[in-house]
Coordinates of C-alpha atoms and ligand atoms in Angstrom, one line a residue:
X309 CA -21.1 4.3 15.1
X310 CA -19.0 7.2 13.4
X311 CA -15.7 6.6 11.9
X312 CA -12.8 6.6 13.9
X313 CA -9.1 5.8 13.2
X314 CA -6.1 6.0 15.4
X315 CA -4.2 9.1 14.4
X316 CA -0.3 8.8 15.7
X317 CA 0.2 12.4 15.8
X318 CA -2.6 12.4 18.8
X319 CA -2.1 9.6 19.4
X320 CA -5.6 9.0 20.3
X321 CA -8.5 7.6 18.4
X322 CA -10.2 10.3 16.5
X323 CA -13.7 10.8 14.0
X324 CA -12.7 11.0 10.5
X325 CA -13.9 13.9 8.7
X326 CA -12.9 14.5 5.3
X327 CA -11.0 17.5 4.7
X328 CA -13.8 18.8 2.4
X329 CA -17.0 18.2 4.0
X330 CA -19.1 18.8 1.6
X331 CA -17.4 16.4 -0.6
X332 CA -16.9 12.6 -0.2
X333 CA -13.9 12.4 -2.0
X334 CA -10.6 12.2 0.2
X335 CA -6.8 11.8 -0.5
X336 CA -4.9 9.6 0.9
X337 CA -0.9 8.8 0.6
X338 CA 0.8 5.7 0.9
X339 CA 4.9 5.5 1.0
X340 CA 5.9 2.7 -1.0
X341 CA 8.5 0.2 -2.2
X342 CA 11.9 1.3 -2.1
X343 CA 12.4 -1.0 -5.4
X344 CA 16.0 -2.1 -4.8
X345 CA 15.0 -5.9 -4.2
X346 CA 12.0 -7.5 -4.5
X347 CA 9.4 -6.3 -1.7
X348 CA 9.1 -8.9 1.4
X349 CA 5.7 -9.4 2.9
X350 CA 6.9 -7.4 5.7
X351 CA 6.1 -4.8 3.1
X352 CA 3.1 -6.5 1.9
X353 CA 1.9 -6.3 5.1
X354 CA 1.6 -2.7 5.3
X355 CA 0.3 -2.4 1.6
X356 CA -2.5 -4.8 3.1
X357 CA -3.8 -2.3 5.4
X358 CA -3.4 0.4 3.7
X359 CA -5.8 -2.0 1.0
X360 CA -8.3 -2.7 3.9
X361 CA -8.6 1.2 4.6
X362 CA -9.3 2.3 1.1
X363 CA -12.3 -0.6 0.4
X364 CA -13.5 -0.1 3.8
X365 CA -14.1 4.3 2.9
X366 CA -15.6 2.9 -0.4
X367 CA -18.0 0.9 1.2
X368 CA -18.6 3.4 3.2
X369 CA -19.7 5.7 0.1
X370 CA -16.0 8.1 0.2
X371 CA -14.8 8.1 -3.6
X372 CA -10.6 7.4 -2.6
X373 CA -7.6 9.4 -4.1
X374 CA -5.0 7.5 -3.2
X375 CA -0.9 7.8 -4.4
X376 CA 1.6 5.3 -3.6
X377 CA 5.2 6.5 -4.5
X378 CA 8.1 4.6 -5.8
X379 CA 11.2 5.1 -4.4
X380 CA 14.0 4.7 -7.5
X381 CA 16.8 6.7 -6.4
X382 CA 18.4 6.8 -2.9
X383 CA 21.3 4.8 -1.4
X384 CA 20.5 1.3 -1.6
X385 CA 19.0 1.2 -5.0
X386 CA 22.1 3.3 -6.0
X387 CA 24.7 0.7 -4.7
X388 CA 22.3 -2.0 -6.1
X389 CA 22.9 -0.7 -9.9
X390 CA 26.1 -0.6 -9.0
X391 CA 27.2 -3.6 -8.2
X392 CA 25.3 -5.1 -10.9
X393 CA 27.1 -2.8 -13.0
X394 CA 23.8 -1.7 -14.7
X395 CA 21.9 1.8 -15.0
X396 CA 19.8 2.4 -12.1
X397 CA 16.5 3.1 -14.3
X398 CA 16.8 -1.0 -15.6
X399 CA 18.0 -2.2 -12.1
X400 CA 14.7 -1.0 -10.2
X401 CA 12.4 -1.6 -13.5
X402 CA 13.0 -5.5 -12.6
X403 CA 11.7 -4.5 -9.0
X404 CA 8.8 -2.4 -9.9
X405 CA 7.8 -5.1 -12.2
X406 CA 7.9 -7.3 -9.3
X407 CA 6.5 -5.3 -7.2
X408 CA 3.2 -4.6 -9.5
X409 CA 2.7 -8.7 -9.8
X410 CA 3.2 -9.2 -6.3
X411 CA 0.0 -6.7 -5.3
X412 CA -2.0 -8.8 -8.4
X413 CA -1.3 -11.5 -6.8
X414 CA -2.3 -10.6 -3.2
X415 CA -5.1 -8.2 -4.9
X416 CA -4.6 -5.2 -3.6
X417 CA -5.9 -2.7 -5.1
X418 CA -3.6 -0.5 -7.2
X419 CA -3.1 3.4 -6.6
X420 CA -4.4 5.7 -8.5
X421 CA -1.3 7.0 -9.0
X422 CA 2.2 5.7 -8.5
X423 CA 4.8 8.6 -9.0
X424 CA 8.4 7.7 -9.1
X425 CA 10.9 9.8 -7.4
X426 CA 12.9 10.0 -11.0
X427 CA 10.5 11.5 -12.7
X428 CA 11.3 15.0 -13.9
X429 CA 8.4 16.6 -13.1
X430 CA 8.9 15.6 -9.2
X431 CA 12.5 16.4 -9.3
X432 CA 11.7 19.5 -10.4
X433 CA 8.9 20.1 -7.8
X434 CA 12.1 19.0 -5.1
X435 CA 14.0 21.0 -6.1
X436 CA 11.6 24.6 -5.8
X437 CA 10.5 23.5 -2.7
X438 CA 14.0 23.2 -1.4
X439 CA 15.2 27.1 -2.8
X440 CA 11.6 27.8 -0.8
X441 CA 13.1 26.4 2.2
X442 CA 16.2 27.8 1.7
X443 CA 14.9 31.1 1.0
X444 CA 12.6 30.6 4.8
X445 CA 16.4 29.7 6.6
X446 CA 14.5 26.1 7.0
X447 CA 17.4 25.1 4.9
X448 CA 21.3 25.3 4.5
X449 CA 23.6 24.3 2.4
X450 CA 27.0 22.7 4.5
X451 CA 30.6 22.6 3.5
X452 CA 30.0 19.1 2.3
X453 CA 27.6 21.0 -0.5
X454 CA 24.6 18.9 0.3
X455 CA 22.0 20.8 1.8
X456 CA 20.1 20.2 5.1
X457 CA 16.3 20.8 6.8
X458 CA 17.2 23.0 10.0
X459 CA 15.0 21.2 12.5
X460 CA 15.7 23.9 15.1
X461 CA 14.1 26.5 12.9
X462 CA 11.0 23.9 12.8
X463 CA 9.0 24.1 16.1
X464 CA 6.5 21.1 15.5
X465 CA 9.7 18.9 14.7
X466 CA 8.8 15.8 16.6
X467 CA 5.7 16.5 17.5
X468 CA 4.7 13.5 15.3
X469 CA 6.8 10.6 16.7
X470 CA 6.7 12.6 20.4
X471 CA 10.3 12.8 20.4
X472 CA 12.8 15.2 22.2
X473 CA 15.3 16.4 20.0
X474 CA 18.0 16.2 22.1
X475 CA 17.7 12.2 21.3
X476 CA 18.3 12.5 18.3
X477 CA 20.8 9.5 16.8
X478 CA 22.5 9.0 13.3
X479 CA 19.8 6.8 11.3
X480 CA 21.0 4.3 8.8
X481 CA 19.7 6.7 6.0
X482 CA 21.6 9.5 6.4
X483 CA 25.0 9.2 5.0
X484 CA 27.9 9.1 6.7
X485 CA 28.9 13.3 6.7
X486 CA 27.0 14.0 9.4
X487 CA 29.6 16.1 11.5
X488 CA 28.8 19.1 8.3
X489 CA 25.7 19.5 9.6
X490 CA 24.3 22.3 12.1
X491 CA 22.8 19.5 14.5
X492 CA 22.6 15.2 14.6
X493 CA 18.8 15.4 13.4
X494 CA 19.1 17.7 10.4
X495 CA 18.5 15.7 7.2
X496 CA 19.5 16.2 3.7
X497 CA 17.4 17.6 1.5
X498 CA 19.4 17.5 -1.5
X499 CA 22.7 14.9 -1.6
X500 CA 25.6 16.6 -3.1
X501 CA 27.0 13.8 -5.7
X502 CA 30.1 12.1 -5.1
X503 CA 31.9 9.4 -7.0
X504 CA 29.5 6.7 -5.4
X505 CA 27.0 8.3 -7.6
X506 CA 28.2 7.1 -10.5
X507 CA 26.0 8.5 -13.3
X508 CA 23.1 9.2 -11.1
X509 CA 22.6 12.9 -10.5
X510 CA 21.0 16.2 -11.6
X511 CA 21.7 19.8 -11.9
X512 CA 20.4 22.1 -9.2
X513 CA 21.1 25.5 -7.8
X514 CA 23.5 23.5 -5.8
X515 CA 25.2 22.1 -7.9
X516 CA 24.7 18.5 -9.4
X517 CA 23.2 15.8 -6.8
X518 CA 20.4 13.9 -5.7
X519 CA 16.7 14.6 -3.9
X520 CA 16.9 12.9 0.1
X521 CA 14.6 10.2 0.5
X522 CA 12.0 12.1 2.4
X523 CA 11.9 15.4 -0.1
X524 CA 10.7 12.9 -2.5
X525 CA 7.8 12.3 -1.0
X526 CA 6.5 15.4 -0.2
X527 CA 7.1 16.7 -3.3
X528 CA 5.1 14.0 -5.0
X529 CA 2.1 14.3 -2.4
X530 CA 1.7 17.9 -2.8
X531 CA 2.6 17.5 -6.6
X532 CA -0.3 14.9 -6.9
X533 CA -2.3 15.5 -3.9
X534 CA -2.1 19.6 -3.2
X535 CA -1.0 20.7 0.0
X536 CA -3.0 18.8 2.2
X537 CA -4.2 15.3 2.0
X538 CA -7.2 13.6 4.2
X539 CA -5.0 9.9 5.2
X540 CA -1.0 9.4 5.3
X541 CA 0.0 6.3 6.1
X542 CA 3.0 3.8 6.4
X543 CA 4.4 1.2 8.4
X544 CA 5.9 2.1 12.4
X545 CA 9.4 2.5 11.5
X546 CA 8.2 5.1 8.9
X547 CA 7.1 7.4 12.0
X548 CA 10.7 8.8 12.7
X549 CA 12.6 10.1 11.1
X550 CA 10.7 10.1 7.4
X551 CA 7.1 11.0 8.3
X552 CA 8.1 13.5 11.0
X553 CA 10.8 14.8 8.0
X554 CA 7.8 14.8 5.2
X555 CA 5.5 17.1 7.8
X556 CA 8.2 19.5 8.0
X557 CA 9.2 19.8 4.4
X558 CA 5.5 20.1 3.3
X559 CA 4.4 22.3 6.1
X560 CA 7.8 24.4 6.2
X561 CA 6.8 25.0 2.4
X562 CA 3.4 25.4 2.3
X563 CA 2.6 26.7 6.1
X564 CA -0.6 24.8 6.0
X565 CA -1.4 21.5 8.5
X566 CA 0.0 18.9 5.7
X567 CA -2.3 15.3 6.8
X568 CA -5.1 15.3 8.8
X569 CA -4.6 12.0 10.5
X570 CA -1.7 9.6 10.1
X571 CA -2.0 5.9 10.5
X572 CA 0.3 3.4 11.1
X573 CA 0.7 -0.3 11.1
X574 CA 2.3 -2.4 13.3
X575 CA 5.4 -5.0 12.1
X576 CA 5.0 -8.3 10.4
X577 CA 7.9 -10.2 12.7
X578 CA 9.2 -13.8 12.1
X579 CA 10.3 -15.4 15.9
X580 CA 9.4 -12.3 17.5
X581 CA 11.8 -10.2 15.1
X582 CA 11.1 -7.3 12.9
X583 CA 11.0 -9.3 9.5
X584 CA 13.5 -7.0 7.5
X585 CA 15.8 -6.9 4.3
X586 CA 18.6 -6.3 6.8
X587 CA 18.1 -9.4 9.1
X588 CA 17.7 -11.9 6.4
X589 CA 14.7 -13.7 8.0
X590 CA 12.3 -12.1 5.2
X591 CA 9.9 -14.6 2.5
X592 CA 8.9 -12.6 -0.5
X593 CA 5.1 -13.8 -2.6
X594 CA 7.2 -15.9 -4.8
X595 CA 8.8 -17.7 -1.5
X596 CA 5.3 -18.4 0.1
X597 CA 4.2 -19.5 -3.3
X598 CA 7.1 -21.6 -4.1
X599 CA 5.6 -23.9 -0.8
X600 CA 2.2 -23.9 -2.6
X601 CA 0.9 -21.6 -0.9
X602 CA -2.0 -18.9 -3.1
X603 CA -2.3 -16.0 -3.1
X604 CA -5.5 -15.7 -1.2
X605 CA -4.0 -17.7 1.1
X606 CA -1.6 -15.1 1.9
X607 CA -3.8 -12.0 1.7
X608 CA -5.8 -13.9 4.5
X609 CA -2.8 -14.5 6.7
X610 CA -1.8 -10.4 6.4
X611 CA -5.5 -9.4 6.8
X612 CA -6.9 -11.1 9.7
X613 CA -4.8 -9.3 12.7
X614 CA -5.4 -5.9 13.4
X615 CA -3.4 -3.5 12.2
X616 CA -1.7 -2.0 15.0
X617 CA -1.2 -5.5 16.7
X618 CA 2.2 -7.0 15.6
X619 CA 1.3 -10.4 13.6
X620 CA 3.8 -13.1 13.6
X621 CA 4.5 -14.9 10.6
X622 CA 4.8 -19.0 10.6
X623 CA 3.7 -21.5 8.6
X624 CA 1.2 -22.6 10.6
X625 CA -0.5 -19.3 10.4
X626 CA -0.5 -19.6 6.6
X627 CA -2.1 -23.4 7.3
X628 CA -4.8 -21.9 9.7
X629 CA -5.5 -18.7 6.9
X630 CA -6.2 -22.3 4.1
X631 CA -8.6 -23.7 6.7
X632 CA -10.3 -20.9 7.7
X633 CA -10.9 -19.8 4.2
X634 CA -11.9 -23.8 3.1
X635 CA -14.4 -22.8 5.6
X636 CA -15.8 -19.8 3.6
X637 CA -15.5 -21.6 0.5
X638 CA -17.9 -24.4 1.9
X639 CA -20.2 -22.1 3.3
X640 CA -20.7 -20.2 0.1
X641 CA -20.8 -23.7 -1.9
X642 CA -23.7 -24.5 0.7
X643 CA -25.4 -21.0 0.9
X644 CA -25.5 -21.6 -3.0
X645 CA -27.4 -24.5 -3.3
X646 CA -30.0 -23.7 -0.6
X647 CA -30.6 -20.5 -2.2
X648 CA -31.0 -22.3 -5.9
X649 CA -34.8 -23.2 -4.8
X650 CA -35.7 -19.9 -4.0
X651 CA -39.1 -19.1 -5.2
X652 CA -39.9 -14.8 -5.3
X653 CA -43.4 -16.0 -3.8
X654 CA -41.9 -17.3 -1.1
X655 CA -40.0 -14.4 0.0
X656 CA -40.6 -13.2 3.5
X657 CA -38.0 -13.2 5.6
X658 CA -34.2 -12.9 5.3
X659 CA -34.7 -9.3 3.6
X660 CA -30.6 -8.4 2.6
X661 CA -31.9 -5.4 4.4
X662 CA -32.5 -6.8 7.6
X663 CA -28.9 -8.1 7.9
X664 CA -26.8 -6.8 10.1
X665 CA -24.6 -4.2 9.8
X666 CA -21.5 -5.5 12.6
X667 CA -19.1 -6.2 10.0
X668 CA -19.2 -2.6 8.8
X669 CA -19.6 -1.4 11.9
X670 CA -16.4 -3.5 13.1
X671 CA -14.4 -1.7 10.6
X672 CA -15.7 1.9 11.9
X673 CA -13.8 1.0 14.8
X674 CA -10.2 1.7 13.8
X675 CA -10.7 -0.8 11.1
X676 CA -11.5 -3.6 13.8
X677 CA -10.6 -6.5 11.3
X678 CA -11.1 -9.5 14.1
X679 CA -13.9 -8.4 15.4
X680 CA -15.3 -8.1 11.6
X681 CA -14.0 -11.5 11.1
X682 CA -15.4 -13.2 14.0
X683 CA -19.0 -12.2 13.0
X684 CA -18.8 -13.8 9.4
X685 CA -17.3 -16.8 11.5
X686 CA -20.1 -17.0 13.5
X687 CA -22.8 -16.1 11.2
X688 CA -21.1 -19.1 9.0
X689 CA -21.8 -21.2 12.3
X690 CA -25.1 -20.5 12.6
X691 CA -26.3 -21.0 9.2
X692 CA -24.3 -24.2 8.6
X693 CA -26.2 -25.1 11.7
X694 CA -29.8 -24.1 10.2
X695 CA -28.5 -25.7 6.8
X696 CA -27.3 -29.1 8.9
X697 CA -31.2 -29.8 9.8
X698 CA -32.8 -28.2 6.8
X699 CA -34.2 -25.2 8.6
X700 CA -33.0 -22.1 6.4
X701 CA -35.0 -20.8 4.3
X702 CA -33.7 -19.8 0.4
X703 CA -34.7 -16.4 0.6
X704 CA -32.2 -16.2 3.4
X705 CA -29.9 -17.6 2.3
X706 CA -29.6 -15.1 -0.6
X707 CA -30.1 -12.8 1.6
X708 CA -26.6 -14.3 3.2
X709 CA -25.4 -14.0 -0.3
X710 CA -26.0 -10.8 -1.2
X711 CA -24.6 -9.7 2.2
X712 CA -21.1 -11.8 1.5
X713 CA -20.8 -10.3 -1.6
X714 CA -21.0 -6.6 0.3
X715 CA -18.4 -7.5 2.4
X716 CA -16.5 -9.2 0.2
X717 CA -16.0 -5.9 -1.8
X718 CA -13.9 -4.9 1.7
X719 CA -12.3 -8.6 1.8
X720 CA -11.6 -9.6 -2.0
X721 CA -11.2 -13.2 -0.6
X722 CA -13.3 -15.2 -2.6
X723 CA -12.0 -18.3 -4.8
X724 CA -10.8 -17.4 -8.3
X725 CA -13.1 -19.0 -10.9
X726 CA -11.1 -19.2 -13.8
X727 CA -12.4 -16.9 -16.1
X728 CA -13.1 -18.1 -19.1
X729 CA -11.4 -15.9 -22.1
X730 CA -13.7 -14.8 -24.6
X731 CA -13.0 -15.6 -28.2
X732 CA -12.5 -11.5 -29.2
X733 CA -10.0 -11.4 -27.0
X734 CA -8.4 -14.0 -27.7
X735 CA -8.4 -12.6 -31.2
X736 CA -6.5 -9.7 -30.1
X737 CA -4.1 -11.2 -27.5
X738 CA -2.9 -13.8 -30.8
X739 CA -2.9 -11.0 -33.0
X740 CA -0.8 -8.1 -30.2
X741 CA 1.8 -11.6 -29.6
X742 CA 2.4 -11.2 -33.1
X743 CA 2.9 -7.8 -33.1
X744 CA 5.6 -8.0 -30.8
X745 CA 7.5 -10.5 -32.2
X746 CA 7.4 -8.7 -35.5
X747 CA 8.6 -5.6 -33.2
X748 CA 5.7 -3.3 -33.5
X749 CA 5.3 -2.0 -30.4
X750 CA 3.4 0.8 -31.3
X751 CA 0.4 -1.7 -32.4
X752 CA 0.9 -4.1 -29.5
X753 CA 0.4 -1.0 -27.3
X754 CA -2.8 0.1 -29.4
X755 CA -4.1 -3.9 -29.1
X756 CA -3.1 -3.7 -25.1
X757 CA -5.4 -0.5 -24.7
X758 CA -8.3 -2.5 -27.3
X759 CA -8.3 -5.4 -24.8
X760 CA -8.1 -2.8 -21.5
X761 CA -11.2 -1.3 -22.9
X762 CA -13.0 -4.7 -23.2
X763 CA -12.6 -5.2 -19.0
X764 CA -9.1 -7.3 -19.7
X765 CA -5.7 -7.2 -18.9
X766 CA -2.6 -8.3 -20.7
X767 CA 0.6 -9.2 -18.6
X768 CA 4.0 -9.9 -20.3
X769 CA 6.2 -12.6 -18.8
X770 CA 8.6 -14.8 -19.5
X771 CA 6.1 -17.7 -20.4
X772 CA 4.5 -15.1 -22.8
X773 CA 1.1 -13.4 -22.6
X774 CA -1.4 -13.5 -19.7
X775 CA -4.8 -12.8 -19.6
X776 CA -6.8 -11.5 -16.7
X777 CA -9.8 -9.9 -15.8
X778 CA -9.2 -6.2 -14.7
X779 CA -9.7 -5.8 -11.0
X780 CA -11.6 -2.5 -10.3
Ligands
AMP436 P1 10.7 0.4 2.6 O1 10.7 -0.2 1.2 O2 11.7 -0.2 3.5 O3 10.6 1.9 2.6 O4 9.3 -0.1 3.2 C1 8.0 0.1 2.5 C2 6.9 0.0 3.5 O5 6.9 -1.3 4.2 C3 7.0 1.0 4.6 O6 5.6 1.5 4.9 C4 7.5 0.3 5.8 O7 7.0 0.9 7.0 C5 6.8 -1.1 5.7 N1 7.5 -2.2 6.3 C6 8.8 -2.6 6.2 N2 9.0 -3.7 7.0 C7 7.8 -4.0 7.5 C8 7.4 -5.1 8.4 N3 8.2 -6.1 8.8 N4 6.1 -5.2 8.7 C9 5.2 -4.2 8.3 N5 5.6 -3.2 7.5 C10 6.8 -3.1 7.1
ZN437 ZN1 7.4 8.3 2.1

């Protein structure tokens, strides 16, 4: 079967071609936290499936680009410095922090990149892509001094979210001036600064302000990614206004199709409710945790429903995701000590390449994760039932192994093994601790990248150092 995603802008399910066909690499853009609190798993949820896509291209053979943006200056994480009466730059480092543990800790596979709206560079690249729109009457500057995206001079505008225009309503981020704008759904580009502002702000040809929300990230997609990418993706209530906003910044700009296909998960809800910052009815990974809960644990409970299928959050999910991966655990134990007798003259059957291929094939289908998941369920059933009366052979049940450990690549849900820390570095973790409490951060840096080199990673937290093996 070919490889087919649900693109929203057709709303139908489509082949995936890469943009370059000659090529297997592809591009793919991810919005991500806006790092004002700590991310819920609301969040984590989408950041899951976005996960699940990338593995699933890499197993089969696509080498993914992928960027995941950080959103460090808009409204909230404005009024969030504020109130704790801190520059904005340390208020959302505590929350990109937390947000770089919490994807460790659910292993999900980091970006390649992870651009920050703050950045200079990107600023920069906002700002020459609003003077292009400007200079194309896409844009206008209002007697409020912030400028706006005309939609009306836009013809696709909406053709994303299949919305009519005359709809339109005031969305929660847009500020409050709307009645200087030309019409309800033109968004700013660029936010003229006010006294809420604070120190936040930069110079532009507009005079001093700060980049919209959605300018930011198609400045750092094209900026990173060129001016068209293979995948976007995000979670539903991304659709309208910000998506259908980045299409026609990038495209208004660059007059070139700006994403091939977009994708778009479905809500994690808690009683039947949107889980959201706004509701209060949000857990975060350290909440889940806190009720002893792992981490694979949770990864389980995020991964198992499809993605456009809204998955309900309780704790007895999270007690079902334990038991179901018990199951996997035993099996594995099990599969292990069958295959220990294995004899290479014995071999015969159970070939790794006469296993199936429905797992893989599961995922062609719009990344058909139950469907994927119910075959290793009942594979696990029928070779704990061969294994219960002594009747599989060892060669298969490598064979079983070596196919686990394919699909595994895709589900990253095996138990952690503590890894044992190898005496060099060791060495250099003792000797980068000292470094830092004798304030050399130049040679702590130089003993981080020694021990990155060696396949290890080095964590600072409040308890000190810690050690991990470097996911790839
Ligand atoms: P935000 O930080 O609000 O911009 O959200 C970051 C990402 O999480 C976006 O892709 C959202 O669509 C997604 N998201 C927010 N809440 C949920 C939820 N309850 N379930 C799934 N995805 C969500
Ligand atoms: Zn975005």
């Amino acid at each position: 079967m070919s490889l087919r995603f649900f693109n929203t802008y057709s709303r139908q399910l489509e082949e995936f071609t890469p943009r370059d066909p000659t090529s297997r690499k592809i591009d793919i853009y991810t919005c991500g936290p806006t790092v004002y609190s700590r991310a819920h798993i609301g969040n984590f949820r989408a950041y899951m499936f976005e996960d699940l896509l990338q593995r699933h291209l890499e197993a089969r053979g696509y080498a993914v680009h992928r960027v995941m943006n950080i959103t460090d200056v808009d409204d909230k994480t404005i009024r969030g410095a504020r109130e704790a009466g801190i520059p904005l730059a340390k208020f959302t480092e505590q929350f990109k922090q937390a947000f770089f543990e919490d994807i460790e800790t659910l292993r999900i596979k980091p970006a390649d990149e992870f651009p920050a709206a703050t950045d200079q560079r990107y600023i920069d690249k906002m700002i020459a892509m609003i003077e292009t729109l400007m200079s194309r009457g896409l844009a206008y500057q209002a007697d409020d001094k912030s400028v706006y995206f005309r939609i009306n001079k836009f013809p696709n505008y909406g053709k994303l979210a299949h919305f009519d225009l005359s709809e339109l309503k005031p969305t929660g981020r847009v500020r409050h001036d709307e009645y200087d704008k030309e019409h309800i759904g033109d968004f700013a580009l660029w936010k003229a600064w006010d006294e809420e502002d604070g120190e936040v702000g930069w110079d532009s040809p507009w005079g001093r302000g700060r980049p919209g929300w959605h300018i930011e990230c198609s400045a750092m997609a094209t900026a990173l990614l060129g001016d068209q990418i293979d995948i976007h993706c995000g979670g539903v209530d991304n659709i309208f206004p910000h998506h259908e906003a980045e299409i026609a910044q990038s495209e208004g700009v660059t007059g070139k199709k700006f994403a091939r296909m977009w994708l778009h998960c479905a809500h994690l809800l808690v009683d039947g409710q949107k889980m959201a910052k706004s509701l209060v009815n949000f857990y975060t990974v350290p909440d889940v945790l806190a009720k002893g809960y792992t981490g694979r644990e949770l990864r389980y409970a995020l991964l198992r429903v499809h993605y456009r299928t809204q998955l309900n959050f309780t704790w007895e999910g999270m007690h079902e995701a334990r038991e179901s991966l018990e199951r996997i655990d035993d099996w594995l134990m099990r599969l292990r000590e069958c295959g220990a007798s294995f004899q290479p003259a014995n071999s015969g059957s159970g070939q790794v390449e006469n296993l199936p291929h429905n797992f893989d094939d599961a995922l062609d289908d719009d990344l058909n994760i139950s469907a994927a998941l119910g075959f290793l369920f009942e594979t696990i059933r029928e070779t704990n039932r061969a294994m219960d009366v002594d009747e599989l052979e060892a060669a298969t049940a490598n064979a079983w192994l070596s196919w686990w450990e394919r699909i595994n690549r895709v589900l990253d849900l095996e138990k952690e093994t503590a890894d044992a820390i190898p005496p060099e570095i060791s060495r250099l973790a003792d000797e980068r601790a000292r470094a830092r409490a004798e304030k050399n951060f130049a040679r702590s840096d130089e003993l981080r990248d020694q021990i990155a080199a060696l396949g290890w990673q080095v964590r600072d937290t409040k308890d000190g150092q810690k050690l991990a093996r470097r996911r790839t």
